[in-house]
mmCIF file with all atom_site columns, C-alpha atoms in Angstrom:
data_model
loop_
_atom_site.group_PDB
_atom_site.id
_atom_site.type_symbol
_atom_site.label_atom_id
_atom_site.label_alt_id
_atom_site.label_comp_id
_atom_site.label_asym_id
_atom_site.label_entity_id
_atom_site.label_seq_id
_atom_site.pdbx_PDB_ins_code
_atom_site.Cartn_x
_atom_site.Cartn_y
_atom_site.Cartn_z
_atom_site.occupancy
_atom_site.B_iso_or_equiv
_atom_site.pdbx_formal_charge
_atom_site.auth_seq_id
_atom_site.auth_comp_id
_atom_site.auth_asym_id
_atom_site.auth_atom_id
_atom_site.pdbx_PDB_model_num
ATOM 1   C CA . MET A 1 1   ? 7.989   24.145  -4.259  1.00 71.00 ? 29  MET A CA 1
ATOM 2   C CA . TYR A 1 2   ? 6.658   24.395  -0.732  1.00 79.00 ? 30  TYR A CA 1
ATOM 3   C CA . PRO A 1 3   ? 8.873   25.343  2.211   1.00 82.00 ? 31  PRO A CA 1
ATOM 4   C CA . PRO A 1 4   ? 9.416   22.308  4.495   1.00 84.00 ? 32  PRO A CA 1
ATOM 5   C CA . HIS A 1 5   ? 7.027   23.392  7.265   1.00 86.00 ? 33  HIS A CA 1
ATOM 6   C CA . GLU A 1 6   ? 4.253   24.046  4.723   1.00 89.00 ? 34  GLU A CA 1
ATOM 7   C CA . MET A 1 7   ? 4.872   20.663  3.084   1.00 86.00 ? 35  MET A CA 1
ATOM 8   C CA . VAL A 1 8   ? 4.517   18.867  6.424   1.00 86.00 ? 36  VAL A CA 1
ATOM 9   C CA . GLU A 1 9   ? 1.283   20.743  7.161   1.00 91.00 ? 37  GLU A CA 1
ATOM 10  C CA . LEU A 1 10  ? -0.049  19.892  3.711   1.00 91.00 ? 38  LEU A CA 1
ATOM 11  C CA . MET A 1 11  ? 0.824   16.214  4.247   1.00 90.00 ? 39  MET A CA 1
ATOM 12  C CA . ARG A 1 12  ? -1.021  16.222  7.578   1.00 92.00 ? 40  ARG A CA 1
ATOM 13  C CA . LYS A 1 13  ? -4.169  17.546  5.891   1.00 93.00 ? 41  LYS A CA 1
ATOM 14  C CA . LEU A 1 14  ? -4.157  14.873  3.170   1.00 93.00 ? 42  LEU A CA 1
ATOM 15  C CA . CYS A 1 15  ? -5.959  12.203  5.142   1.00 92.00 ? 43  CYS A CA 1
ATOM 16  C CA . VAL A 1 16  ? -6.939  9.253   2.935   1.00 92.00 ? 44  VAL A CA 1
ATOM 17  C CA . PRO A 1 17  ? -8.576  6.489   4.968   1.00 89.00 ? 45  PRO A CA 1
ATOM 18  C CA . GLY A 1 18  ? -9.488  3.078   3.630   1.00 92.00 ? 46  GLY A CA 1
ATOM 19  C CA . LEU A 1 19  ? -6.366  2.136   1.712   1.00 94.00 ? 47  LEU A CA 1
ATOM 20  C CA . THR A 1 20  ? -6.336  -1.445  0.422   1.00 94.00 ? 48  THR A CA 1
ATOM 21  C CA . ASN A 1 21  ? -3.805  -4.021  1.596   1.00 93.00 ? 49  ASN A CA 1
ATOM 22  C CA . ARG A 1 22  ? -1.935  -3.671  -1.709  1.00 95.00 ? 50  ARG A CA 1
ATOM 23  C CA . GLN A 1 23  ? -1.868  0.125   -1.386  1.00 95.00 ? 51  GLN A CA 1
ATOM 24  C CA . ASN A 1 24  ? -0.538  -0.219  2.163   1.00 95.00 ? 52  ASN A CA 1
ATOM 25  C CA . GLN A 1 25  ? 2.159   -2.628  0.977   1.00 95.00 ? 53  GLN A CA 1
ATOM 26  C CA . ILE A 1 26  ? 3.254   -0.254  -1.782  1.00 95.00 ? 54  ILE A CA 1
ATOM 27  C CA . LEU A 1 27  ? 3.113   2.739   0.544   1.00 95.00 ? 55  LEU A CA 1
ATOM 28  C CA . VAL A 1 28  ? 5.304   1.315   3.286   1.00 94.00 ? 56  VAL A CA 1
ATOM 29  C CA . ALA A 1 29  ? 7.688   -0.286  0.767   1.00 95.00 ? 57  ALA A CA 1
ATOM 30  C CA . CYS A 1 30  ? 8.227   3.202   -0.698  1.00 95.00 ? 58  CYS A CA 1
ATOM 31  C CA . ALA A 1 31  ? 8.730   4.620   2.786   1.00 94.00 ? 59  ALA A CA 1
ATOM 32  C CA . LEU A 1 32  ? 11.264  1.928   3.638   1.00 95.00 ? 60  LEU A CA 1
ATOM 33  C CA . GLY A 1 33  ? 13.251  2.662   0.489   1.00 94.00 ? 61  GLY A CA 1
ATOM 34  C CA . TYR A 1 34  ? 12.548  -0.456  -1.550  1.00 95.00 ? 62  TYR A CA 1
ATOM 35  C CA . THR A 1 35  ? 13.188  -0.127  -5.268  1.00 95.00 ? 63  THR A CA 1
ATOM 36  C CA . ALA A 1 36  ? 10.523  -0.966  -7.837  1.00 95.00 ? 64  ALA A CA 1
ATOM 37  C CA . ASP A 1 37  ? 12.411  -4.180  -8.665  1.00 96.00 ? 65  ASP A CA 1
ATOM 38  C CA . GLU A 1 38  ? 12.499  -5.215  -4.999  1.00 96.00 ? 66  GLU A CA 1
ATOM 39  C CA . MET A 1 39  ? 8.798   -4.463  -4.609  1.00 96.00 ? 67  MET A CA 1
ATOM 40  C CA . ALA A 1 40  ? 7.972   -6.420  -7.761  1.00 96.00 ? 68  ALA A CA 1
ATOM 41  C CA . LYS A 1 41  ? 9.911   -9.437  -6.549  1.00 95.00 ? 69  LYS A CA 1
ATOM 42  C CA . GLY A 1 42  ? 8.571   -9.252  -2.989  1.00 94.00 ? 70  GLY A CA 1
ATOM 43  C CA . LEU A 1 43  ? 4.950   -8.750  -4.035  1.00 94.00 ? 71  LEU A CA 1
ATOM 44  C CA . GLN A 1 44  ? 5.179   -11.180 -6.955  1.00 94.00 ? 72  GLN A CA 1
ATOM 45  C CA . LEU A 1 45  ? 4.118   -8.513  -9.449  1.00 95.00 ? 73  LEU A CA 1
ATOM 46  C CA . SER A 1 46  ? 5.644   -7.090  -12.606 1.00 97.00 ? 74  SER A CA 1
ATOM 47  C CA . ARG A 1 47  ? 7.658   -3.895  -12.527 1.00 96.00 ? 75  ARG A CA 1
ATOM 48  C CA . PRO A 1 48  ? 5.088   -2.012  -14.682 1.00 97.00 ? 76  PRO A CA 1
ATOM 49  C CA . THR A 1 49  ? 2.360   -3.082  -12.261 1.00 97.00 ? 77  THR A CA 1
ATOM 50  C CA . ILE A 1 50  ? 4.355   -1.635  -9.361  1.00 96.00 ? 78  ILE A CA 1
ATOM 51  C CA . PHE A 1 51  ? 4.711   1.678   -11.207 1.00 96.00 ? 79  PHE A CA 1
ATOM 52  C CA . ARG A 1 52  ? 0.986   1.681   -11.951 1.00 96.00 ? 80  ARG A CA 1
ATOM 53  C CA . HIS A 1 53  ? 0.180   1.090   -8.263  1.00 96.00 ? 81  HIS A CA 1
ATOM 54  C CA . ILE A 1 54  ? 2.501   3.942   -7.273  1.00 95.00 ? 82  ILE A CA 1
ATOM 55  C CA . GLU A 1 55  ? 0.872   6.219   -9.839  1.00 95.00 ? 83  GLU A CA 1
ATOM 56  C CA . LEU A 1 56  ? -2.668  5.369   -8.726  1.00 95.00 ? 84  LEU A CA 1
ATOM 57  C CA . LEU A 1 57  ? -1.830  5.661   -5.036  1.00 95.00 ? 85  LEU A CA 1
ATOM 58  C CA . GLY A 1 58  ? -0.119  8.998   -5.606  1.00 95.00 ? 86  GLY A CA 1
ATOM 59  C CA . SER A 1 59  ? -3.102  10.261  -7.590  1.00 94.00 ? 87  SER A CA 1
ATOM 60  C CA . ARG A 1 60  ? -5.478  9.210   -4.823  1.00 94.00 ? 88  ARG A CA 1
ATOM 61  C CA . ILE A 1 61  ? -3.491  10.872  -2.046  1.00 95.00 ? 89  ILE A CA 1
ATOM 62  C CA . PHE A 1 62  ? -2.361  14.019  -3.845  1.00 94.00 ? 90  PHE A CA 1
ATOM 63  C CA . ALA A 1 63  ? -5.413  14.639  -6.060  1.00 92.00 ? 91  ALA A CA 1
ATOM 64  C CA . SER A 1 64  ? -6.288  17.903  -4.318  1.00 91.00 ? 92  SER A CA 1
ATOM 65  C CA . THR A 1 65  ? -2.784  19.369  -4.676  1.00 92.00 ? 93  THR A CA 1
ATOM 66  C CA . ASP A 1 66  ? -0.546  20.647  -7.427  1.00 89.00 ? 94  ASP A CA 1
ATOM 67  C CA . LEU A 1 67  ? 2.168   18.156  -6.427  1.00 90.00 ? 95  LEU A CA 1
ATOM 68  C CA . ASN A 1 68  ? 3.531   15.608  -8.875  1.00 89.00 ? 96  ASN A CA 1
ATOM 69  C CA . PRO A 1 69  ? 3.185   12.300  -6.989  1.00 88.00 ? 97  PRO A CA 1
ATOM 70  C CA . ASN A 1 70  ? 6.233   10.048  -6.810  1.00 90.00 ? 98  ASN A CA 1
ATOM 71  C CA . ARG A 1 71  ? 7.770   7.490   -4.455  1.00 92.00 ? 99  ARG A CA 1
ATOM 72  C CA . ASN A 1 72  ? 9.486   10.163  -2.378  1.00 91.00 ? 100 ASN A CA 1
ATOM 73  C CA . LEU A 1 73  ? 6.233   12.026  -1.765  1.00 92.00 ? 101 LEU A CA 1
ATOM 74  C CA . LEU A 1 74  ? 4.487   8.767   -0.909  1.00 94.00 ? 102 LEU A CA 1
ATOM 75  C CA . ALA A 1 75  ? 7.260   7.960   1.552   1.00 94.00 ? 103 ALA A CA 1
ATOM 76  C CA . THR A 1 76  ? 6.980   11.393  3.173   1.00 93.00 ? 104 THR A CA 1
ATOM 77  C CA . TRP A 1 77  ? 3.193   11.078  3.393   1.00 95.00 ? 105 TRP A CA 1
ATOM 78  C CA . ALA A 1 78  ? 3.528   7.619   4.978   1.00 95.00 ? 106 ALA A CA 1
ATOM 79  C CA . PHE A 1 79  ? 5.813   9.010   7.686   1.00 93.00 ? 107 PHE A CA 1
ATOM 80  C CA . VAL A 1 80  ? 3.594   12.017  8.377   1.00 93.00 ? 108 VAL A CA 1
ATOM 81  C CA . GLN A 1 81  ? 0.423   9.876   8.430   1.00 94.00 ? 109 GLN A CA 1
ATOM 82  C CA . ARG A 1 82  ? 1.952   6.931   10.353  1.00 94.00 ? 110 ARG A CA 1
ATOM 83  C CA . ASP A 1 83  ? -0.426  7.476   13.289  1.00 93.00 ? 111 ASP A CA 1
ATOM 84  C CA . CYS A 1 84  ? -3.484  8.017   11.117  1.00 92.00 ? 112 CYS A CA 1
ATOM 85  C CA . CYS A 1 85  ? -4.068  6.807   7.551   1.00 91.00 ? 113 CYS A CA 1
ATOM 86  C CA . ALA A 1 86  ? -0.838  4.829   7.216   1.00 93.00 ? 114 ALA A CA 1
ATOM 87  C CA . THR A 1 87  ? -1.044  2.990   10.544  1.00 94.00 ? 115 THR A CA 1
ATOM 88  C CA . LYS A 1 88  ? -1.999  -0.285  8.876   1.00 94.00 ? 116 LYS A CA 1
ATOM 89  C CA . ALA A 1 89  ? 0.931   0.008   6.462   1.00 93.00 ? 117 ALA A CA 1
ATOM 90  C CA . TRP A 1 90  ? 3.433   0.414   9.294   1.00 95.00 ? 118 TRP A CA 1
ATOM 91  C CA . ARG A 1 91  ? 1.830   -2.434  11.239  1.00 95.00 ? 119 ARG A CA 1
ATOM 92  C CA . MET A 1 92  ? 2.319   -4.675  8.188   1.00 92.00 ? 120 MET A CA 1
ATOM 93  C CA . ALA A 1 93  ? 6.019   -3.822  8.183   1.00 92.00 ? 121 ALA A CA 1
ATOM 94  C CA . GLU A 1 94  ? 6.423   -4.299  11.943  1.00 94.00 ? 122 GLU A CA 1
ATOM 95  C CA . GLN A 1 95  ? 4.743   -7.708  11.813  1.00 93.00 ? 123 GLN A CA 1
ATOM 96  C CA . ASN A 1 96  ? 6.804   -8.779  8.788   1.00 91.00 ? 124 ASN A CA 1
ATOM 97  C CA . GLU A 1 97  ? 3.699   -8.959  6.593   1.00 89.00 ? 125 GLU A CA 1
ATOM 98  C CA . LEU A 1 98  ? 4.929   -6.593  3.908   1.00 88.00 ? 126 LEU A CA 1
ATOM 99  C CA . PHE A 1 99  ? 5.798   -9.301  1.402   1.00 89.00 ? 127 PHE A CA 1
ATOM 100 C CA . PRO A 1 100 ? 4.219   -12.751 1.197   1.00 82.00 ? 128 PRO A CA 1
ATOM 101 C CA . ALA A 1 101 ? 6.412   -15.703 2.066   1.00 76.00 ? 129 ALA A CA 1
ATOM 102 C CA . PRO A 1 102 ? 8.328   -17.123 -0.927  1.00 68.00 ? 130 PRO A CA 1
ATOM 103 C CA . ASN A 1 103 ? 6.431   -19.733 -2.924  1.00 58.00 ? 131 ASN A CA 1
ATOM 104 C CA . THR A 1 104 ? 3.127   -18.636 -1.400  1.00 51.00 ? 132 THR A CA 1
ATOM 105 C CA . PRO A 1 105 ? 0.514   -18.672 -4.130  1.00 54.00 ? 133 PRO A CA 1
ATOM 106 C CA . ARG A 1 106 ? -1.343  -15.460 -4.662  1.00 51.00 ? 134 ARG A CA 1
ATOM 107 C CA . THR A 1 107 ? -4.941  -15.558 -3.571  1.00 52.00 ? 135 THR A CA 1
ATOM 108 C CA . THR A 1 108 ? -7.632  -14.849 -6.079  1.00 47.00 ? 136 THR A CA 1
ATOM 109 C CA . SER A 1 109 ? -10.763 -12.883 -5.501  1.00 47.00 ? 137 SER A CA 1
ATOM 110 C CA . GLY A 1 110 ? -12.941 -15.510 -7.177  1.00 44.00 ? 138 GLY A CA 1
ATOM 111 C CA . PRO A 1 111 ? -15.639 -17.542 -5.474  1.00 44.00 ? 139 PRO A CA 1
ATOM 112 C CA . ARG A 1 112 ? -14.624 -19.798 -2.640  1.00 41.00 ? 140 ARG A CA 1
ATOM 113 C CA . PRO A 1 113 ? -14.964 -23.529 -3.220  1.00 44.00 ? 141 PRO A CA 1
ATOM 114 C CA . ILE A 1 114 ? -17.818 -25.234 -1.431  1.00 43.00 ? 142 ILE A CA 1
ATOM 115 C CA . ARG A 1 115 ? -16.546 -27.448 1.343   1.00 42.00 ? 143 ARG A CA 1
ATOM 116 C CA . SER A 1 116 ? -17.642 -31.044 1.221   1.00 40.00 ? 144 SER A CA 1
ATOM 117 C CA . HIS A 1 117 ? -19.349 -30.969 4.635   1.00 40.00 ? 145 HIS A CA 1
ATOM 118 C CA . ALA A 1 118 ? -21.468 -28.028 3.457   1.00 42.00 ? 146 ALA A CA 1
ATOM 119 C CA . VAL A 1 119 ? -22.600 -29.993 0.423   1.00 41.00 ? 147 VAL A CA 1
ATOM 120 C CA . HIS A 1 120 ? -23.568 -32.974 2.587   1.00 41.00 ? 148 HIS A CA 1
ATOM 121 C CA . SER A 1 121 ? -25.503 -30.830 5.050   1.00 40.00 ? 149 SER A CA 1
ATOM 122 C CA . MET A 1 122 ? -27.346 -29.094 2.199   1.00 43.00 ? 150 MET A CA 1
ATOM 123 C CA . ALA A 1 123 ? -28.421 -32.453 0.758   1.00 44.00 ? 151 ALA A CA 1
ATOM 124 C CA . ARG A 1 124 ? -30.251 -33.454 3.963   1.00 42.00 ? 152 ARG A CA 1
#
């Protein structure tokens, strides 16, 4: 185990830019103390999916260390990196964008439907 000052320095060095929206949601939810059940409900995901996201995010951030990633380490990293890599995550929380509104359908990454006016203009 690292002494506290060494742990903070290590966390500062673990800069991981380019986190996805989902990774930012999971990260700040961990930092704010949400349980896996609360995250699953708020993000409209299953509990095993939440654990998988935590595992993958921890592996991405702590890959170069001998630390065993968990929610507590993710939370600590989010606080240490709040002005760098985790800025977007904290902004999501501040703007109440952490969890989608209830009954909001999840968006898919499939192709967008063609709008009718585009079809008419293409036919000309």
